[in-house]
Amino acid sequence: MVTSVAGVYLSYPFCAQKCTYCNFASGVFPREQERNYVQAIETELRAHCWEWRPETVYLGGGTPSILALDDLQALLELIPGRPWAEATIEAAPGTITAERARVWAESGINRVSLGAQSFVEKEIRRTGRKHTAQTVAAEIGILREAGVGNINIDLIAGLSGQTEASWRESLDGIERLAPPHVSIYMLEVDEDSRLGKEMLRGGSRYGAAEAPTDDQTAGFYEMAVERLTALGIARYEISNFARPGFESRHNLKYWKLEPYAGFGADAHSYDGARRRQNPESVADYLEGRGSQSTAARPEEERFFVGLRLAAGIRLAPEEWQRFAAPIRRFVDAGLLETEDGALRLTGRGVLLSNEVFQEFLLA
Ligand code: SF4
């Protein structure tokens, strides 16, 4: 059994606005709730028994880049292991100042994940965001000036009004700014976001009527794979691309089933044997409702997390036997391939990955 705590996740679910496509448990909350939240997460960190030295830290959200600097410093003080091999903060464009970048770097943050989502103003406005392509360029300059060169840029394929030409414009933005890491997410259409709801009911608010079709979105994703590969930014996970050596060490822990401890609302933890989830809503977390814990099933989980990786997974002889039927079916359908004892998704399999993962859960 693995019992080390190798990665630490801090959840900061507060945002300046709620983006139309966002389906996370994050958003705009009263100021005083933010105060109480920082205190609650400090209490949770202090109560934690650190058996092992964390290797990575990830501040996600929400928008942790709006967290007051003294609060951020106080929280990081409570995490052992500084300097961490990798410490990431998620940032919304428009929130990065020279002072913030300097204090982040001094506090051990050495990676910034910037939620640009698009470089096309019309698309950005429809998400509810206020930044421009120039904001992103200027803030990357500020980060580099502060010594933080390990930068990720997020883009979303499938935003309202997106066309092949506008998607190319966003990929041009990536080429110009040359970050070492890029994440490409395909828009998730579900009841948990305002845009998703509107699309599902056939409405037109938030540009829902002009959203690309699933096939177009898949085409945009494939365009990105081709363009980023040509730029030397290779796909190492379904949504993640990096120059060699810039793969996210923290996120790799999720896909390799390595342990991590999460703090704050909706944070998840995994110790090799059990998965634990804190209350999803800020209100429930502040009320002190306990976390929920379930037994992990690493022998199944490794299929749907490990197969997300471009390298795929290596199977033991009994696993080849146990999953022989679905493996044969998907190899025949061109969704999985095997090479030198590894099993991995093909390019087409990546686009239909949920279908593949489902079968391994049921097998
Ligand atoms: S997309 Fe990011 S910034 Fe927008 S509401 Fe969701 S968590 Fe906040």
Tab-separated table of C-alpha atoms and ligand atoms in Angstrom:
chain	number	residue	atom	x	y	z
A	1	MET	CA	0.000	0.000	0.000
A	2	VAL	CA	1.267	3.493	-0.872
A	3	THR	CA	0.972	5.831	2.087
A	4	SER	CA	3.128	8.766	1.063
A	5	VAL	CA	1.672	12.219	0.437
A	6	ALA	CA	3.545	13.203	-2.659
A	7	GLY	CA	1.334	15.978	-4.000
A	8	VAL	CA	-0.730	18.689	-2.333
A	9	TYR	CA	-3.795	20.330	-3.852
A	10	LEU	CA	-5.332	23.510	-2.430
A	11	SER	CA	-8.762	24.493	-3.697
A	12	TYR	CA	-9.678	28.171	-3.893
A	13	PRO	CA	-13.149	28.266	-5.472
A	14	PHE	CA	-13.592	32.065	-5.572
A	15	CYS	CA	-13.785	33.935	-8.891
A	16	ALA	CA	-14.352	37.529	-9.997
A	17	GLN	CA	-17.210	36.336	-12.239
A	18	LYS	CA	-18.874	33.080	-13.197
A	19	CYS	CA	-17.882	32.108	-16.737
A	20	THR	CA	-20.731	30.913	-18.933
A	21	TYR	CA	-19.096	27.554	-19.764
A	22	CYS	CA	-17.876	26.781	-16.227
A	23	ASN	CA	-19.259	23.617	-14.627
A	24	PHE	CA	-17.055	23.651	-11.517
A	25	ALA	CA	-18.260	24.287	-7.968
A	26	SER	CA	-16.730	27.756	-8.116
A	27	GLY	CA	-17.978	31.293	-8.505
A	28	VAL	CA	-18.629	34.611	-6.817
A	29	PHE	CA	-19.248	34.430	-3.077
A	30	PRO	CA	-19.598	37.130	-0.363
A	31	ARG	CA	-16.275	38.679	0.741
A	32	GLU	CA	-16.616	37.522	4.339
A	33	GLN	CA	-17.048	33.937	3.169
A	34	GLU	CA	-13.666	34.244	1.507
A	35	ARG	CA	-12.120	35.298	4.844
A	36	ASN	CA	-13.723	32.384	6.665
A	37	TYR	CA	-12.636	30.040	3.915
A	38	VAL	CA	-8.958	30.972	4.232
A	39	GLN	CA	-9.198	30.362	7.981
A	40	ALA	CA	-10.930	27.004	7.456
A	41	ILE	CA	-8.343	25.778	4.980
A	42	GLU	CA	-5.563	26.925	7.364
A	43	THR	CA	-7.204	24.859	10.111
A	44	GLU	CA	-7.423	21.846	7.809
A	45	LEU	CA	-3.728	22.196	6.864
A	46	ARG	CA	-2.642	22.566	10.508
A	47	ALA	CA	-4.599	19.468	11.512
A	48	HIS	CA	-3.014	17.354	8.788
A	49	CYS	CA	-0.444	14.811	9.834
A	50	TRP	CA	2.423	15.139	7.333
A	51	GLU	CA	4.001	11.735	7.220
A	52	TRP	CA	5.881	12.482	3.996
A	53	ARG	CA	7.416	15.466	2.299
A	54	PRO	CA	5.233	16.872	-0.509
A	55	GLU	CA	6.959	17.028	-3.868
A	56	THR	CA	4.389	19.171	-5.698
A	57	VAL	CA	1.807	21.786	-4.787
A	58	TYR	CA	-1.119	22.877	-6.948
A	59	LEU	CA	-3.382	25.841	-6.194
A	60	GLY	CA	-6.491	25.384	-8.280
A	61	GLY	CA	-9.930	26.861	-8.383
A	62	GLY	CA	-11.661	28.986	-8.887
A	63	THR	CA	-9.162	31.747	-9.313
A	64	PRO	CA	-6.369	31.432	-6.737
A	65	SER	CA	-4.522	34.282	-8.483
A	66	ILE	CA	-6.933	36.706	-6.733
A	67	LEU	CA	-6.058	35.301	-3.309
A	68	ALA	CA	-4.576	38.076	-1.121
A	69	LEU	CA	-0.798	37.706	-1.046
A	70	ASP	CA	-0.498	37.498	2.740
A	71	ASP	CA	-3.160	34.768	2.801
A	72	LEU	CA	-1.343	32.862	0.062
A	73	GLN	CA	1.938	33.130	1.964
A	74	ALA	CA	0.268	31.971	5.189
A	75	LEU	CA	-1.213	28.913	3.478
A	76	LEU	CA	2.047	27.949	1.765
A	77	GLU	CA	3.886	28.278	5.106
A	78	LEU	CA	1.759	25.378	6.363
A	79	ILE	CA	2.920	22.985	3.638
A	80	PRO	CA	6.244	21.252	4.294
A	81	GLY	CA	8.828	20.536	1.622
A	82	ARG	CA	9.633	23.988	0.193
A	83	PRO	CA	11.243	24.383	-2.298
A	84	TRP	CA	8.834	22.010	-3.976
A	85	ALA	CA	9.858	20.380	-7.240
A	86	GLU	CA	6.787	21.967	-8.810
A	87	ALA	CA	4.327	24.473	-7.340
A	88	THR	CA	1.595	25.716	-9.667
A	89	ILE	CA	-0.969	28.469	-9.305
A	90	GLU	CA	-3.939	28.754	-11.655
A	91	ALA	CA	-4.422	32.323	-12.840
A	92	ALA	CA	-7.082	34.197	-14.767
A	93	PRO	CA	-5.674	36.700	-17.281
A	94	GLY	CA	-6.156	40.214	-15.921
A	95	THR	CA	-5.098	39.277	-12.380
A	96	ILE	CA	-1.307	39.068	-12.750
A	97	THR	CA	0.682	42.066	-11.550
A	98	ALA	CA	4.445	42.468	-11.130
A	99	GLU	CA	3.970	42.422	-7.355
A	100	ARG	CA	1.921	39.238	-7.393
A	101	ALA	CA	4.397	37.494	-9.705
A	102	ARG	CA	7.317	38.525	-7.466
A	103	VAL	CA	5.647	37.323	-4.253
A	104	TRP	CA	4.516	34.067	-5.884
A	105	ALA	CA	8.075	33.337	-7.022
A	106	GLU	CA	9.488	34.243	-3.585
A	107	SER	CA	6.939	31.919	-1.972
A	108	GLY	CA	8.050	28.918	-4.024
A	109	ILE	CA	5.530	29.079	-6.892
A	110	ASN	CA	7.463	28.075	-10.006
A	111	ARG	CA	4.648	27.327	-12.474
A	112	VAL	CA	1.604	29.339	-13.586
A	113	SER	CA	-1.381	27.946	-15.439
A	114	LEU	CA	-3.126	30.730	-17.320
A	115	GLY	CA	-6.782	30.247	-18.277
A	116	ALA	CA	-6.699	32.213	-21.541
A	117	GLN	CA	-9.321	29.896	-23.196
A	118	SER	CA	-9.161	31.853	-26.493
A	119	PHE	CA	-7.213	34.635	-28.178
A	120	VAL	CA	-10.305	35.854	-30.043
A	121	GLU	CA	-12.052	38.771	-28.380
A	122	LYS	CA	-15.604	37.868	-29.434
A	123	GLU	CA	-15.225	34.347	-28.026
A	124	ILE	CA	-13.671	35.603	-24.779
A	125	ARG	CA	-16.502	38.127	-24.217
A	126	ARG	CA	-19.128	35.427	-24.604
A	127	THR	CA	-17.538	33.414	-21.818
A	128	GLY	CA	-18.003	36.415	-19.522
A	129	ARG	CA	-14.248	37.085	-19.285
A	130	LYS	CA	-12.830	40.597	-19.699
A	131	HIS	CA	-9.259	40.002	-20.878
A	132	THR	CA	-7.797	40.361	-24.379
A	133	ALA	CA	-4.992	38.607	-26.235
A	134	GLN	CA	-2.787	41.579	-25.276
A	135	THR	CA	-3.519	41.000	-21.582
A	136	VAL	CA	-2.268	37.420	-21.893
A	137	ALA	CA	0.900	38.506	-23.738
A	138	ALA	CA	1.658	41.273	-21.217
A	139	GLU	CA	1.148	38.984	-18.221
A	140	ILE	CA	3.339	36.246	-19.638
A	141	GLY	CA	6.019	38.949	-19.970
A	142	ILE	CA	5.522	39.855	-16.279
A	143	LEU	CA	5.835	36.202	-15.230
A	144	ARG	CA	8.990	35.653	-17.245
A	145	GLU	CA	10.456	38.860	-15.827
A	146	ALA	CA	9.803	37.461	-12.321
A	147	GLY	CA	11.634	34.263	-13.254
A	148	VAL	CA	8.559	32.060	-13.778
A	149	GLY	CA	9.051	30.582	-17.244
A	150	ASN	CA	7.153	27.335	-16.652
A	151	ILE	CA	3.801	28.529	-17.983
A	152	ASN	CA	0.724	26.667	-19.160
A	153	ILE	CA	-1.948	28.231	-21.363
A	154	ASP	CA	-5.455	26.705	-21.442
A	155	LEU	CA	-7.560	26.865	-24.595
A	156	ILE	CA	-11.117	25.599	-25.082
A	157	ALA	CA	-12.205	24.022	-28.356
A	158	GLY	CA	-15.928	24.377	-28.982
A	159	LEU	CA	-16.613	27.904	-27.682
A	160	SER	CA	-19.597	29.761	-29.119
A	161	GLY	CA	-18.845	31.350	-32.467
A	162	GLN	CA	-15.576	29.431	-32.884
A	163	THR	CA	-14.649	28.687	-36.495
A	164	GLU	CA	-11.667	27.032	-38.117
A	165	ALA	CA	-10.216	30.503	-38.819
A	166	SER	CA	-10.762	31.786	-35.266
A	167	TRP	CA	-9.322	28.577	-33.779
A	168	ARG	CA	-6.274	29.056	-35.960
A	169	GLU	CA	-5.981	32.585	-34.507
A	170	SER	CA	-5.881	31.111	-30.992
A	171	LEU	CA	-3.244	28.571	-32.036
A	172	ASP	CA	-1.272	31.449	-33.603
A	173	GLY	CA	-1.399	33.098	-30.166
A	174	ILE	CA	0.189	30.000	-28.669
A	175	GLU	CA	2.920	30.015	-31.309
A	176	ARG	CA	3.690	33.692	-30.636
A	177	LEU	CA	3.893	33.319	-26.860
A	178	ALA	CA	5.670	29.942	-26.962
A	179	PRO	CA	4.647	28.554	-23.546
A	180	PRO	CA	6.266	25.206	-22.716
A	181	HIS	CA	2.879	23.668	-21.760
A	182	VAL	CA	-0.585	23.926	-23.315
A	183	SER	CA	-3.914	22.391	-22.264
A	184	ILE	CA	-6.651	21.928	-24.848
A	185	TYR	CA	-10.082	21.157	-23.428
A	186	MET	CA	-13.118	20.296	-25.485
A	187	LEU	CA	-16.170	22.221	-24.248
A	188	GLU	CA	-18.256	20.105	-21.899
A	189	VAL	CA	-21.964	20.539	-22.523
A	190	ASP	CA	-23.920	19.664	-19.395
A	191	GLU	CA	-26.510	21.018	-16.964
A	192	ASP	CA	-23.813	22.356	-14.627
A	193	SER	CA	-22.925	25.419	-16.733
A	194	ARG	CA	-25.143	28.236	-17.995
A	195	LEU	CA	-23.922	27.749	-21.568
A	196	GLY	CA	-24.366	23.973	-21.369
A	197	LYS	CA	-27.944	24.322	-20.078
A	198	GLU	CA	-28.764	26.814	-22.805
A	199	MET	CA	-27.353	24.529	-25.494
A	200	LEU	CA	-29.220	21.517	-24.158
A	201	ARG	CA	-32.542	23.365	-24.245
A	202	GLY	CA	-31.833	24.762	-27.719
A	203	GLY	CA	-31.685	28.400	-26.558
A	204	SER	CA	-29.571	31.249	-27.871
A	205	ARG	CA	-28.205	33.021	-24.787
A	206	TYR	CA	-24.385	33.153	-24.334
A	207	GLY	CA	-24.076	32.476	-28.063
A	208	ALA	CA	-25.401	28.930	-27.549
A	209	ALA	CA	-26.972	28.847	-31.016
A	210	GLU	CA	-23.562	29.489	-32.580
A	211	ALA	CA	-21.674	26.756	-30.773
A	212	PRO	CA	-19.745	24.443	-33.104
A	213	THR	CA	-21.037	20.902	-33.576
A	214	ASP	CA	-19.331	18.004	-31.779
A	215	ASP	CA	-17.644	17.019	-35.035
A	216	GLN	CA	-16.322	20.552	-35.558
A	217	THR	CA	-15.007	20.646	-31.998
A	218	ALA	CA	-13.278	17.298	-32.501
A	219	GLY	CA	-11.774	18.723	-35.706
A	220	PHE	CA	-10.455	21.756	-33.772
A	221	TYR	CA	-8.857	19.404	-31.243
A	222	GLU	CA	-7.151	17.483	-34.034
A	223	MET	CA	-5.949	20.750	-35.593
A	224	ALA	CA	-4.413	21.637	-32.227
A	225	VAL	CA	-2.672	18.265	-31.907
A	226	GLU	CA	-1.113	18.725	-35.343
A	227	ARG	CA	-0.087	22.348	-34.788
A	228	LEU	CA	1.338	21.830	-31.302
A	229	THR	CA	3.232	18.724	-32.383
A	230	ALA	CA	4.820	20.772	-35.176
A	231	LEU	CA	5.823	23.359	-32.535
A	232	GLY	CA	7.553	20.663	-30.475
A	233	ILE	CA	4.780	20.679	-27.842
A	234	ALA	CA	3.767	17.031	-27.809
A	235	ARG	CA	0.565	15.513	-26.426
A	236	TYR	CA	1.358	13.493	-23.297
A	237	GLU	CA	-2.212	13.244	-21.998
A	238	ILE	CA	-5.599	13.645	-23.692
A	239	SER	CA	-5.816	17.378	-22.886
A	240	ASN	CA	-2.187	18.183	-22.098
A	241	PHE	CA	0.778	19.050	-24.289
A	242	ALA	CA	4.344	19.946	-23.294
A	243	ARG	CA	7.856	20.477	-24.493
A	244	PRO	CA	10.056	17.619	-23.215
A	245	GLY	CA	10.647	18.002	-19.479
A	246	PHE	CA	7.700	20.411	-18.936
A	247	GLU	CA	4.960	17.822	-18.337
A	248	SER	CA	3.047	18.725	-15.160
A	249	ARG	CA	4.582	16.639	-12.366
A	250	HIS	CA	1.578	17.254	-10.144
A	251	ASN	CA	-1.079	16.277	-12.676
A	252	LEU	CA	0.919	13.193	-13.675
A	253	LYS	CA	0.314	11.929	-10.133
A	254	TYR	CA	-3.425	11.714	-10.863
A	255	TRP	CA	-2.891	9.699	-14.023
A	256	LYS	CA	-0.203	7.454	-12.532
A	257	LEU	CA	-2.237	6.785	-9.382
A	258	GLU	CA	0.375	8.343	-7.119
A	259	PRO	CA	-0.809	9.785	-3.813
A	260	TYR	CA	-1.919	13.346	-3.137
A	261	ALA	CA	-3.707	15.225	-0.389
A	262	GLY	CA	-6.358	17.843	-1.161
A	263	PHE	CA	-7.460	20.720	1.077
A	264	GLY	CA	-10.494	23.000	0.776
A	265	ALA	CA	-13.971	22.649	-0.719
A	266	ASP	CA	-14.395	19.796	-3.186
A	267	ALA	CA	-10.726	18.788	-2.821
A	268	HIS	CA	-9.919	15.125	-3.384
A	269	SER	CA	-7.239	12.970	-1.761
A	270	TYR	CA	-5.827	9.561	-2.571
A	271	ASP	CA	-3.426	7.545	-0.438
A	272	GLY	CA	-3.112	4.429	-2.560
A	273	ALA	CA	-5.916	2.624	-0.740
A	274	ARG	CA	-8.741	5.129	-0.253
A	275	ARG	CA	-10.164	8.152	-2.026
A	276	ARG	CA	-11.492	11.014	0.058
A	277	GLN	CA	-13.564	13.981	-1.065
A	278	ASN	CA	-14.223	17.150	0.912
A	279	PRO	CA	-17.725	18.703	0.797
A	280	GLU	CA	-18.343	20.168	-2.651
A	281	SER	CA	-19.947	23.469	-1.687
A	282	VAL	CA	-18.149	26.266	0.147
A	283	ALA	CA	-21.070	26.549	2.598
A	284	ASP	CA	-20.909	22.836	3.530
A	285	TYR	CA	-17.128	22.991	3.841
A	286	LEU	CA	-17.355	26.022	6.148
A	287	GLU	CA	-19.970	24.259	8.258
A	288	GLY	CA	-17.371	21.597	8.891
A	289	ARG	CA	-19.220	18.744	7.197
A	290	GLY	CA	-16.764	15.878	7.045
A	291	SER	CA	-15.164	14.386	3.968
A	292	GLN	CA	-16.438	11.208	2.329
A	293	SER	CA	-14.136	8.294	1.879
A	294	THR	CA	-14.406	5.296	-0.421
A	295	ALA	CA	-12.126	2.351	-1.101
A	296	ALA	CA	-9.972	2.899	-4.198
A	297	ARG	CA	-9.948	0.256	-6.932
A	298	PRO	CA	-6.529	0.864	-8.478
A	299	GLU	CA	-6.703	-2.280	-10.615
A	300	GLU	CA	-9.631	-0.722	-12.565
A	301	GLU	CA	-8.831	2.936	-12.086
A	302	ARG	CA	-5.465	2.569	-13.735
A	303	PHE	CA	-7.244	1.838	-17.005
A	304	PHE	CA	-9.273	5.004	-17.161
A	305	VAL	CA	-6.592	7.279	-15.740
A	306	GLY	CA	-3.534	5.547	-17.246
A	307	LEU	CA	-5.026	5.276	-20.704
A	308	ARG	CA	-5.353	9.078	-20.730
A	309	LEU	CA	-1.558	9.166	-21.088
A	310	ALA	CA	-0.066	9.069	-24.582
A	311	ALA	CA	2.398	6.438	-23.344
A	312	GLY	CA	-0.539	4.238	-22.306
A	313	ILE	CA	-0.191	1.550	-19.638
A	314	ARG	CA	1.741	-1.686	-19.304
A	315	LEU	CA	-0.395	-4.643	-18.359
A	316	ALA	CA	0.446	-7.668	-16.261
A	317	PRO	CA	-0.214	-11.041	-17.976
A	318	GLU	CA	-3.373	-11.591	-15.879
A	319	GLU	CA	-4.708	-8.155	-16.918
A	320	TRP	CA	-4.257	-8.986	-20.612
A	321	GLN	CA	-6.341	-12.058	-19.859
A	322	ARG	CA	-8.976	-10.379	-17.726
A	323	PHE	CA	-9.612	-7.595	-20.246
A	324	ALA	CA	-8.982	-9.645	-23.383
A	325	ALA	CA	-12.500	-9.158	-24.780
A	326	PRO	CA	-12.751	-5.325	-24.616
A	327	ILE	CA	-9.109	-4.938	-25.701
A	328	ARG	CA	-9.689	-7.098	-28.788
A	329	ARG	CA	-12.922	-5.252	-29.620
A	330	PHE	CA	-11.341	-1.795	-29.380
A	331	VAL	CA	-8.162	-2.800	-31.220
A	332	ASP	CA	-10.361	-4.139	-34.051
A	333	ALA	CA	-12.361	-0.892	-34.030
A	334	GLY	CA	-9.139	1.157	-34.275
A	335	LEU	CA	-9.573	2.836	-30.862
A	336	LEU	CA	-6.778	1.041	-28.973
A	337	GLU	CA	-3.336	-0.139	-30.061
A	338	THR	CA	-0.697	-2.326	-28.465
A	339	GLU	CA	3.045	-1.929	-28.806
A	340	ASP	CA	5.888	-3.596	-26.895
A	341	GLY	CA	3.572	-4.701	-24.102
A	342	ALA	CA	1.895	-1.283	-23.730
A	343	LEU	CA	-1.756	-0.541	-24.366
A	344	ARG	CA	-2.779	2.921	-25.523
A	345	LEU	CA	-5.491	4.933	-27.245
A	346	THR	CA	-5.142	5.650	-30.961
A	347	GLY	CA	-5.778	9.171	-32.303
A	348	ARG	CA	-9.425	8.199	-32.940
A	349	GLY	CA	-9.597	6.446	-29.574
A	350	VAL	CA	-8.696	9.722	-27.837
A	351	LEU	CA	-11.844	11.319	-29.266
A	352	LEU	CA	-13.998	8.415	-28.064
A	353	SER	CA	-12.083	7.802	-24.842
A	354	ASN	CA	-15.109	7.871	-22.516
A	355	GLU	CA	-16.646	5.031	-24.479
A	356	VAL	CA	-13.430	3.007	-24.088
A	357	PHE	CA	-13.012	3.754	-20.349
A	358	GLN	CA	-16.600	2.750	-19.672
A	359	GLU	CA	-15.990	-0.742	-21.001
A	360	PHE	CA	-13.042	-1.302	-18.660
A	361	LEU	CA	-15.198	-0.299	-15.704
A	362	LEU	CA	-17.798	-2.845	-16.676
A	363	ALA	CA	-15.422	-5.581	-17.789
B	1	SF4	S1	-13.866	29.007	-15.584
B	1	SF4	FE1	-12.370	29.445	-13.994
B	1	SF4	S2	-12.544	31.677	-13.688
B	1	SF4	FE2	-14.383	31.046	-14.782
B	1	SF4	S3	-15.914	30.688	-13.175
B	1	SF4	FE3	-14.942	28.700	-13.642
B	1	SF4	S4	-13.280	28.513	-12.167
B	1	SF4	FE4	-13.903	30.684	-12.197
